[in-house]
Amino acid sequence: MASVAETSPDSTNLKLTELLKEVKLDYSAANTKIVNDVVSSIRDAIDEISDGLQVTADVAPGFVRDVGADKVEFKFRKPKSVEIGGSYSFQCVARPDVNVDIFLRMPKECFHEKDYLNYRYHAKRFLYLCIIKNHLKSSSLVQDVRWSALHNEARKPVLVVYPAARLSDNSVFSLKIIPTAPSLFTVSKLNLERNNIRSLSQATPKYNSSILEDMFIEDNAEIIKRTFMGCKELGEALLLLKVWARKSSLCVHDCLSGFLITVIVAYLASKSGKNRINSSMNPMQILRFTLDFIANSKVWDSGLFFHPEGERKISNKDRMAKLESFPIIICDSFADYNMAFRMSPSGFQELRDEAALVLTCMDKCKGGGFDEIFMTKIDYPAKYDYCIRLNLKESHDFHDSGFCLDDECWRSYEQKVLSVIDQALRGRTKLIRVIWRNTSSECNFENGLSMLDEEALFIGITIGSMEEAFKQAVMGPSPEDKEKALEFRKFWGDKSTLRWFRDGKIAEVAVWEHEEWEKHLIIKEITEHVLMRHLSLPKQNIIPIVDQLDFVLRHGNGDPISFSKNLLKAYDDLSKHLRLLDDIPLRISSVQPLDSAFRLTSVFPPAPHPLAHEEGIRVKLEKPTATCIQPLEVMIQLEGSGNWPLDELAMEKTKSAFLLKIAESLRNKQGIACTATEDDVDVFMSGYAFRLKILHERGLSLVKKQGGAQTKHVLSSDKRVFLRGQHSSMINGLRGRYPVYGPVVRLAKRWVSAHLFSNSLTEEAIELLVAHLFLKPLPFRPPCSRITGFLRFLRLLSEYGWTFSPLIVDINGDLTPDDDREINENFMSNRKEYEQNLQNVKPAMFLATTYDKESEAWTRQSPTAADLRRLAVYATSSANFLSNIIMKNQIDSYGWECLFRTPLNNYNAVILLHRDKLPYPQHLLFPSEVKLGKHVIRGNASKTFHPFLLPGDMKENLEVLKNKLMVNFDPLRYFVTDIEASSKFPFSLCFN
């Protein structure tokens, strides 16, 4: 992240300059010679191949068989030319992947005039490369030769040569040998309406385009080269676009490639594109214009056509024919070949959406969105709300008709899966992407294509509206519309039922009934149902990433959040009772909840306790019944009066007197059980203990100072209660806007606790960190699933520049530019104060809000700089691990559990407590384990404290049992406090 001071145009330009230095390839004479020498060695190795060598299908029988080719024998002839092309030829290669394209022009003598039929061309093309590969391996300048696929098209393999030589900076580079075939066939034989696969009965536009690509690749590369040569700004803009596309995970076979990015920029700079880009524009202006064109231009509806001077223009008839065959058109200068023939509608939609997000980043993010656009990793696990993997390794249904027809079976199956899921989730989603990356550098194409299905097919789903996404019913047609009703029943199968609604309407519906806290499972169950029904996939082969982390929030068979309705009703009843009190000197003017359980962000909101009820309520004791109960703090304010004392101690005593009077009134008039101490009053209602806190405005300005080795500023009790009230109110409002916010916070808190950071990061700080993900999600959209939100939380912890920037959380959009300046000044002043010793900087995590512009509420003392570094390391490890198991075939629960298992061997001493003496044993996820010979002191548990009522206690009367209740007693917390107080040496204490 950029520092506060680095938001000026000059600093952004400096960053761009540094980024370009990093991604530009050094085209020095030394490097040019190295590359040219390797290319010469490739030419020499190919020249050594004997002309007239007989080539048959036996060279690669598996490939020939799987593409279904016939008549593939030919005599080898040396290529007509081996020349450098692609981005390297006009100095626009973007590091770190340094690939040099080599155009290898195949001779016409190796082909027959009708080899455009029945995959003969593809088979011969591959066999020709096989002969070359065998000879290249013998070259002393070549370290390795591997197969790859041109734009992930398995029927068009290419050779990737890894030379032994390295560039002058010792970096590795590779050369991609791409066969070309200019003027090999008559172009009219490959027009879109023709069928060139005799086993099919329809036109084969994609097959034809695959051949045309090789025929026109050299000509198109030359046009592009002429556009970029001599225009530095255009080349730099292209590099920036490539960096963005890679970071945004857009370089996929059906979306974008380095070649297509180059083509789009070249179009905008050409007369065909009306010279929209010109030499007076700087790289960022070109980048912005290009992205705006991608995101918003209507030209895409009619197609992009290159029309160099003196050449014919396409007729409307030809234009319409192309638009009917392909969703996106980018035609070459002769309008015979669509360079975007692989691009799918969903791929293009994602490209436009991502381009629009970049434009938003430029307008709304500091520094012109540099960090968001070029430095933030937008991979699939963080981008999509729901991820699904289909393991098709054992299934051969998708290629029963053959691996390659007009399109490849993988691409056809992608569209089949997309069609089914799109119909099932219609109205719930903004975007559905189905991607099968079926080729890799380890592919051995000689053996055929049957092994290319080992990688799982990936489905990414972006939610459009949470309200729509979590709807439990899919409304169908009226049974009177028999045709549509039959179609509905056919699609949904046994999930379709006929229902009669209250308004008298009768309709077909498919229903997924779930409690409020389980509605995130609806999309999972819908997709599983339709994939199993329409694609005959076994359930174990469908892996939706939806609920794998739910185990950390559940207790027994349910989520404790289910008790929240009871809690909120009990709180409402308490509020009414308090406001009705009329026998206290000052009436209660407002009541506000403070505890995280009220805003549904508590990991374990309390369940109703059988002994915490109003007097006279008959209850049934459970087994076991806890003796400890956690109070839920509630803030009350009294009507104004000028008679309050000014002295802080006297004010606290007055508040205690009021609380005692309130308790007495509740007990006498309402029959509500209360307990009172000098400091607190606890009210028992409907199974809950509510702890009342009085806020008085005069106490807000009081700040205590505590001495010691270092002076600490401690907020007054009123100020802390006020801040908690402000925080609670804002978080409640935010939660109402983003239903998934609560579950994400709970996962984040669980992770912090599991890795023993509970004493470093407060509940409120975690809630603000997660709030930031929803309020300022760019370059993403706000998360709509708990796992995606949790991953982004981990990355925020690990990647944010805490040393250089405050994190400003503006929940209600109240902060003005003046407020921002004040916060930044506070931050810079804080850092300047500690610049000599950044280890002791406080707060190390600067969280600023509308109510706390100095970050004094939740992070003043913790986390320390050391804690924050440890947090970042743990978060980085967890984020990487989570990303990996989302994308890999991880189906066992242990892998997911590892996210919440912390290594105890990192500590000098570990204390294990007796589980049967803990009042809340269900809060522990796993048994604690200490390995590698760590010594743990063992002792006998005390017999004095019992966290649950003993069997003999159950015979006693209700009042006696109620007296055994211990409010706010947590032996773990007191134990930790005692250790801290008795220690003579500085140490860091972590606990869970």
Short mmCIF file of C-alpha atoms in Angstrom, two decimals, residues 92-407:
data_model
loop_
_atom_site.label_atom_id
_atom_site.label_comp_id
_atom_site.label_asym_id
_atom_site.label_seq_id
_atom_site.Cartn_x
_atom_site.Cartn_y
_atom_site.Cartn_z
CA CYS A 92 6.79 -5.31 -25.82
CA VAL A 93 7.50 -8.53 -23.91
CA ALA A 94 6.24 -8.19 -20.32
CA ARG A 95 8.38 -9.77 -17.65
CA PRO A 96 8.68 -11.94 -15.61
CA ASP A 97 7.54 -14.41 -18.31
CA VAL A 98 10.03 -13.83 -21.12
CA ASN A 99 8.69 -15.76 -24.10
CA VAL A 100 10.01 -15.19 -27.62
CA ASP A 101 7.63 -16.26 -30.37
CA ILE A 102 9.27 -18.04 -33.32
CA PHE A 103 7.19 -18.29 -36.49
CA LEU A 104 8.06 -21.50 -38.31
CA ARG A 105 6.59 -21.39 -41.81
CA MET A 106 5.68 -24.90 -42.92
CA PRO A 107 6.21 -25.73 -46.61
CA LYS A 108 3.24 -26.34 -48.89
CA GLU A 109 4.87 -29.52 -50.17
CA CYS A 110 3.97 -31.30 -46.92
CA PHE A 111 0.25 -30.74 -47.45
CA HIS A 112 -2.43 -31.73 -49.91
CA GLU A 113 -4.89 -29.16 -51.26
CA LYS A 114 -7.75 -30.85 -49.33
CA ASP A 115 -5.94 -31.22 -46.03
CA TYR A 116 -8.28 -28.62 -44.55
CA LEU A 117 -10.79 -31.50 -44.23
CA ASN A 118 -11.26 -33.86 -41.28
CA TYR A 119 -8.39 -32.62 -39.10
CA ARG A 120 -5.73 -33.66 -41.60
CA TYR A 121 -4.06 -30.25 -41.31
CA HIS A 122 -3.97 -30.39 -37.51
CA ALA A 123 -2.54 -33.91 -37.53
CA LYS A 124 0.18 -33.09 -40.08
CA ARG A 125 0.99 -29.86 -38.26
CA PHE A 126 1.60 -31.83 -35.09
CA LEU A 127 3.59 -34.58 -36.80
CA TYR A 128 5.79 -31.90 -38.41
CA LEU A 129 6.50 -30.46 -34.93
CA CYS A 130 7.24 -33.94 -33.55
CA ILE A 131 10.05 -34.40 -36.09
CA ILE A 132 11.48 -30.98 -35.17
CA LYS A 133 11.23 -31.67 -31.44
CA ASN A 134 13.30 -34.86 -31.73
CA HIS A 135 16.10 -32.98 -33.48
CA LEU A 136 16.04 -29.94 -31.22
CA LYS A 137 16.69 -32.11 -28.19
CA SER A 138 20.08 -33.01 -29.62
CA SER A 139 21.19 -29.36 -29.83
CA SER A 140 23.86 -28.40 -27.29
CA LEU A 141 22.30 -24.94 -26.83
CA VAL A 142 18.91 -26.38 -25.87
CA GLN A 143 18.29 -27.46 -22.28
CA ASP A 144 14.76 -28.77 -22.67
CA VAL A 145 11.91 -28.93 -25.18
CA ARG A 146 8.31 -29.25 -23.99
CA TRP A 147 4.83 -29.19 -25.43
CA SER A 148 2.35 -26.43 -24.82
CA ALA A 149 -0.89 -25.52 -26.57
CA LEU A 150 -1.65 -22.37 -28.50
CA HIS A 151 -4.19 -20.49 -26.34
CA ASN A 152 -4.95 -23.76 -24.55
CA GLU A 153 -6.18 -25.38 -27.77
CA ALA A 154 -5.11 -29.01 -27.45
CA ARG A 155 -5.51 -29.68 -31.18
CA LYS A 156 -2.83 -27.04 -31.87
CA PRO A 157 0.26 -27.91 -29.82
CA VAL A 158 3.35 -25.71 -30.01
CA LEU A 159 6.94 -26.35 -28.94
CA VAL A 160 8.48 -24.45 -26.05
CA VAL A 161 12.28 -24.43 -26.15
CA TYR A 162 14.23 -23.71 -22.96
CA PRO A 163 17.78 -22.75 -23.96
CA ALA A 164 20.82 -23.42 -21.79
CA ALA A 165 21.79 -19.75 -22.17
CA ARG A 166 20.41 -17.04 -19.90
CA LEU A 167 19.96 -13.32 -20.39
CA SER A 168 22.56 -10.84 -19.14
CA ASP A 169 20.79 -10.46 -15.76
CA ASN A 170 20.79 -14.28 -15.40
CA SER A 171 17.02 -14.50 -15.97
CA VAL A 172 15.50 -17.47 -17.78
CA PHE A 173 13.72 -17.13 -21.12
CA SER A 174 11.99 -19.50 -23.51
CA LEU A 175 11.16 -19.63 -27.19
CA LYS A 176 7.76 -20.72 -28.42
CA ILE A 177 7.82 -22.33 -31.87
CA ILE A 178 4.51 -21.56 -33.58
CA PRO A 179 3.84 -23.16 -36.98
CA THR A 180 2.45 -20.86 -39.69
CA ALA A 181 0.92 -21.73 -43.06
CA PRO A 182 0.41 -18.60 -45.23
CA SER A 183 -1.65 -19.15 -48.39
CA LEU A 184 -1.78 -22.88 -47.72
CA PHE A 185 -5.47 -23.28 -48.60
CA THR A 186 -8.02 -21.32 -50.58
CA VAL A 187 -9.63 -18.99 -48.05
CA SER A 188 -13.11 -19.48 -49.47
CA LYS A 189 -12.89 -23.17 -48.54
CA LEU A 190 -12.68 -22.08 -44.88
CA ASN A 191 -15.48 -19.56 -44.68
CA LEU A 192 -17.81 -19.75 -41.70
CA GLU A 193 -20.72 -21.38 -43.50
CA ARG A 194 -18.72 -24.37 -44.72
CA ASN A 195 -18.63 -27.77 -43.09
CA ASN A 196 -15.12 -29.26 -43.27
CA ILE A 197 -15.65 -32.23 -40.96
CA ARG A 198 -17.55 -34.77 -42.96
CA SER A 199 -18.92 -36.63 -39.94
CA LEU A 200 -20.88 -33.52 -38.98
CA SER A 201 -23.95 -32.11 -40.64
CA GLN A 202 -23.49 -28.44 -39.77
CA ALA A 203 -20.98 -25.67 -40.45
CA THR A 204 -17.66 -25.74 -38.60
CA PRO A 205 -16.72 -22.07 -37.94
CA LYS A 206 -14.36 -22.74 -35.03
CA TYR A 207 -12.56 -25.54 -36.82
CA ASN A 208 -12.17 -23.36 -39.90
CA SER A 209 -10.94 -20.43 -37.79
CA SER A 210 -8.35 -22.67 -36.16
CA ILE A 211 -6.77 -23.25 -39.58
CA LEU A 212 -7.17 -19.64 -40.72
CA GLU A 213 -5.31 -18.55 -37.60
CA ASP A 214 -2.13 -20.24 -38.86
CA MET A 215 -2.63 -18.87 -42.35
CA PHE A 216 -2.91 -15.22 -41.25
CA ILE A 217 -0.76 -15.12 -38.12
CA GLU A 218 2.30 -13.72 -39.90
CA ASP A 219 0.37 -11.02 -41.78
CA ASN A 220 -1.46 -9.87 -38.67
CA ALA A 221 1.75 -9.86 -36.65
CA GLU A 222 3.37 -7.61 -39.26
CA ILE A 223 0.46 -5.11 -39.17
CA ILE A 224 0.67 -4.99 -35.37
CA LYS A 225 4.44 -4.58 -35.45
CA ARG A 226 4.18 -1.57 -37.78
CA THR A 227 1.65 0.02 -35.41
CA PHE A 228 3.87 -0.26 -32.34
CA MET A 229 7.31 0.37 -33.78
CA GLY A 230 8.59 3.83 -32.97
CA CYS A 231 5.80 4.68 -30.49
CA LYS A 232 7.21 4.36 -26.98
CA GLU A 233 4.01 5.46 -25.21
CA LEU A 234 1.92 2.87 -27.04
CA GLY A 235 4.34 0.10 -26.09
CA GLU A 236 4.43 1.15 -22.44
CA ALA A 237 0.63 1.26 -22.28
CA LEU A 238 0.56 -2.26 -23.72
CA LEU A 239 2.95 -3.45 -20.99
CA LEU A 240 0.71 -1.93 -18.32
CA LEU A 241 -2.34 -3.62 -19.83
CA LYS A 242 -0.55 -6.97 -19.82
CA VAL A 243 0.40 -6.54 -16.16
CA TRP A 244 -3.22 -5.73 -15.31
CA ALA A 245 -4.60 -8.67 -17.31
CA ARG A 246 -2.24 -11.13 -15.59
CA LYS A 247 -2.99 -9.77 -12.12
CA SER A 248 -6.72 -9.98 -12.85
CA SER A 249 -6.57 -13.62 -14.02
CA LEU A 250 -8.07 -12.63 -17.39
CA CYS A 251 -5.54 -14.44 -19.59
CA VAL A 252 -7.74 -17.46 -20.19
CA HIS A 253 -8.45 -19.23 -23.48
CA ASP A 254 -12.00 -17.86 -23.82
CA CYS A 255 -11.29 -14.38 -22.53
CA LEU A 256 -8.04 -12.54 -23.14
CA SER A 257 -4.46 -13.15 -24.22
CA GLY A 258 -1.39 -11.02 -24.72
CA PHE A 259 -2.09 -11.19 -28.46
CA LEU A 260 -5.70 -9.99 -28.14
CA ILE A 261 -4.69 -7.10 -25.85
CA THR A 262 -2.15 -6.08 -28.48
CA VAL A 263 -4.75 -6.34 -31.25
CA ILE A 264 -7.25 -4.14 -29.39
CA VAL A 265 -4.66 -1.43 -28.74
CA ALA A 266 -3.48 -1.64 -32.36
CA TYR A 267 -7.08 -1.24 -33.55
CA LEU A 268 -7.59 1.89 -31.46
CA ALA A 269 -4.37 3.36 -32.84
CA SER A 270 -5.28 2.58 -36.47
CA LYS A 271 -7.44 4.35 -39.02
CA SER A 272 -9.92 1.49 -38.68
CA GLY A 273 -10.30 2.48 -35.04
CA LYS A 274 -10.53 6.17 -36.06
CA ASN A 275 -7.12 6.83 -34.46
CA ARG A 276 -8.76 7.03 -31.04
CA ILE A 277 -5.27 6.65 -29.55
CA ASN A 278 -2.61 9.07 -30.74
CA SER A 279 1.00 9.95 -30.03
CA SER A 280 0.11 12.91 -27.81
CA MET A 281 -1.31 10.61 -25.10
CA ASN A 282 0.81 9.26 -22.25
CA PRO A 283 0.74 5.54 -21.27
CA MET A 284 -1.84 5.98 -18.49
CA GLN A 285 -4.15 7.94 -20.79
CA ILE A 286 -3.86 5.20 -23.41
CA LEU A 287 -4.53 2.58 -20.74
CA ARG A 288 -7.59 4.42 -19.48
CA PHE A 289 -8.96 4.97 -22.97
CA THR A 290 -8.44 1.32 -23.89
CA LEU A 291 -10.20 0.11 -20.75
CA ASP A 292 -13.06 2.54 -21.31
CA PHE A 293 -13.40 1.26 -24.87
CA ILE A 294 -13.48 -2.35 -23.63
CA ALA A 295 -15.98 -1.61 -20.86
CA ASN A 296 -18.36 0.80 -22.56
CA SER A 297 -18.00 0.97 -26.35
CA LYS A 298 -20.97 -0.03 -28.50
CA VAL A 299 -18.64 -0.85 -31.40
CA TRP A 300 -18.41 -4.39 -29.98
CA ASP A 301 -22.03 -4.96 -31.03
CA SER A 302 -21.11 -4.66 -34.71
CA GLY A 303 -17.57 -6.04 -34.46
CA LEU A 304 -14.05 -4.61 -34.82
CA PHE A 305 -12.70 -4.67 -38.38
CA PHE A 306 -9.29 -3.57 -39.57
CA HIS A 307 -9.51 -1.62 -42.86
CA PRO A 308 -6.07 -0.53 -44.04
CA GLU A 309 -6.04 1.97 -46.90
CA GLY A 310 -6.66 0.58 -50.35
CA GLU A 311 -8.22 -2.67 -49.14
CA ARG A 312 -11.80 -3.78 -49.41
CA LYS A 313 -14.34 -3.26 -46.65
CA ILE A 314 -16.57 -6.01 -45.37
CA SER A 315 -20.14 -6.15 -46.61
CA ASN A 316 -23.06 -6.05 -44.18
CA LYS A 317 -23.94 -9.61 -45.21
CA ASP A 318 -20.48 -10.90 -44.26
CA ARG A 319 -20.54 -8.87 -41.06
CA MET A 320 -23.86 -10.40 -39.99
CA ALA A 321 -22.63 -13.89 -40.85
CA LYS A 322 -19.66 -13.46 -38.55
CA LEU A 323 -21.78 -12.03 -35.74
CA GLU A 324 -24.06 -15.05 -35.95
CA SER A 325 -21.10 -17.43 -35.70
CA PHE A 326 -19.15 -15.69 -32.91
CA PRO A 327 -20.19 -13.52 -29.97
CA ILE A 328 -17.15 -11.24 -30.37
CA ILE A 329 -15.59 -10.15 -33.66
CA ILE A 330 -12.09 -8.73 -34.17
CA CYS A 331 -11.40 -9.28 -37.85
CA ASP A 332 -8.13 -8.97 -39.70
CA SER A 333 -7.55 -6.61 -42.63
CA PHE A 334 -9.18 -8.98 -45.13
CA ALA A 335 -12.15 -9.73 -42.85
CA ASP A 336 -11.58 -13.42 -43.50
CA TYR A 337 -10.47 -14.44 -40.03
CA ASN A 338 -11.86 -13.55 -36.59
CA MET A 339 -8.93 -13.17 -34.21
CA ALA A 340 -11.33 -13.42 -31.23
CA PHE A 341 -12.97 -16.67 -32.33
CA ARG A 342 -12.18 -18.34 -28.99
CA MET A 343 -13.75 -15.60 -26.84
CA SER A 344 -17.00 -16.64 -25.16
CA PRO A 345 -19.88 -14.39 -24.03
CA SER A 346 -19.08 -15.03 -20.36
CA GLY A 347 -15.37 -14.39 -20.97
CA PHE A 348 -16.16 -11.09 -22.69
CA GLN A 349 -18.59 -10.10 -19.93
CA GLU A 350 -15.91 -10.72 -17.31
CA LEU A 351 -13.41 -8.69 -19.33
CA ARG A 352 -15.81 -5.75 -19.53
CA ASP A 353 -16.68 -6.00 -15.82
CA GLU A 354 -13.02 -6.02 -14.81
CA ALA A 355 -12.25 -3.08 -17.11
CA ALA A 356 -15.13 -1.13 -15.54
CA LEU A 357 -13.76 -1.88 -12.07
CA VAL A 358 -10.36 -0.50 -13.08
CA LEU A 359 -11.98 2.73 -14.25
CA THR A 360 -13.70 2.96 -10.86
CA CYS A 361 -10.36 2.38 -9.12
CA MET A 362 -8.80 5.21 -11.11
CA ASP A 363 -11.56 7.58 -10.02
CA LYS A 364 -12.07 6.55 -6.39
CA CYS A 365 -8.83 5.12 -5.06
CA LYS A 366 -5.89 7.17 -3.87
CA GLY A 367 -2.92 7.43 -6.18
CA GLY A 368 -5.16 6.80 -9.18
CA GLY A 369 -5.71 3.22 -8.02
CA PHE A 370 -2.14 2.16 -8.79
CA ASP A 371 -1.98 -0.44 -6.01
CA GLU A 372 -5.44 -1.81 -6.76
CA ILE A 373 -4.80 -2.09 -10.51
CA PHE A 374 -1.22 -3.29 -10.71
CA MET A 375 -0.27 -4.70 -7.31
CA THR A 376 -3.35 -6.55 -6.05
CA LYS A 377 -3.70 -10.21 -6.92
CA ILE A 378 -7.18 -10.93 -8.28
CA ASP A 379 -7.18 -14.70 -8.44
CA TYR A 380 -10.18 -16.99 -8.63
CA PRO A 381 -10.56 -17.77 -4.90
CA ALA A 382 -10.71 -14.05 -4.03
CA LYS A 383 -12.64 -12.95 -7.13
CA TYR A 384 -15.62 -15.30 -7.14
CA ASP A 385 -18.19 -15.63 -4.37
CA TYR A 386 -18.71 -19.33 -4.96
CA CYS A 387 -16.21 -21.76 -6.47
CA ILE A 388 -17.10 -25.26 -7.65
CA ARG A 389 -14.77 -27.94 -8.97
CA LEU A 390 -15.94 -30.85 -11.12
CA ASN A 391 -13.69 -33.87 -11.04
CA LEU A 392 -14.18 -35.48 -14.44
CA LYS A 393 -11.15 -37.76 -14.41
CA GLU A 394 -13.26 -40.92 -14.27
CA SER A 395 -16.02 -39.59 -16.53
CA HIS A 396 -15.80 -40.01 -20.30
CA ASP A 397 -19.26 -38.72 -21.15
CA PHE A 398 -17.93 -35.36 -22.23
CA HIS A 399 -15.87 -36.81 -25.09
CA ASP A 400 -18.04 -39.75 -26.13
CA SER A 401 -18.55 -38.10 -29.54
CA GLY A 402 -14.84 -37.50 -29.96
CA PHE A 403 -12.22 -35.17 -28.56
CA CYS A 404 -12.41 -32.69 -31.44
CA LEU A 405 -15.47 -31.85 -33.55
CA ASP A 406 -16.08 -28.25 -34.60
CA ASP A 407 -14.76 -27.30 -31.17
#
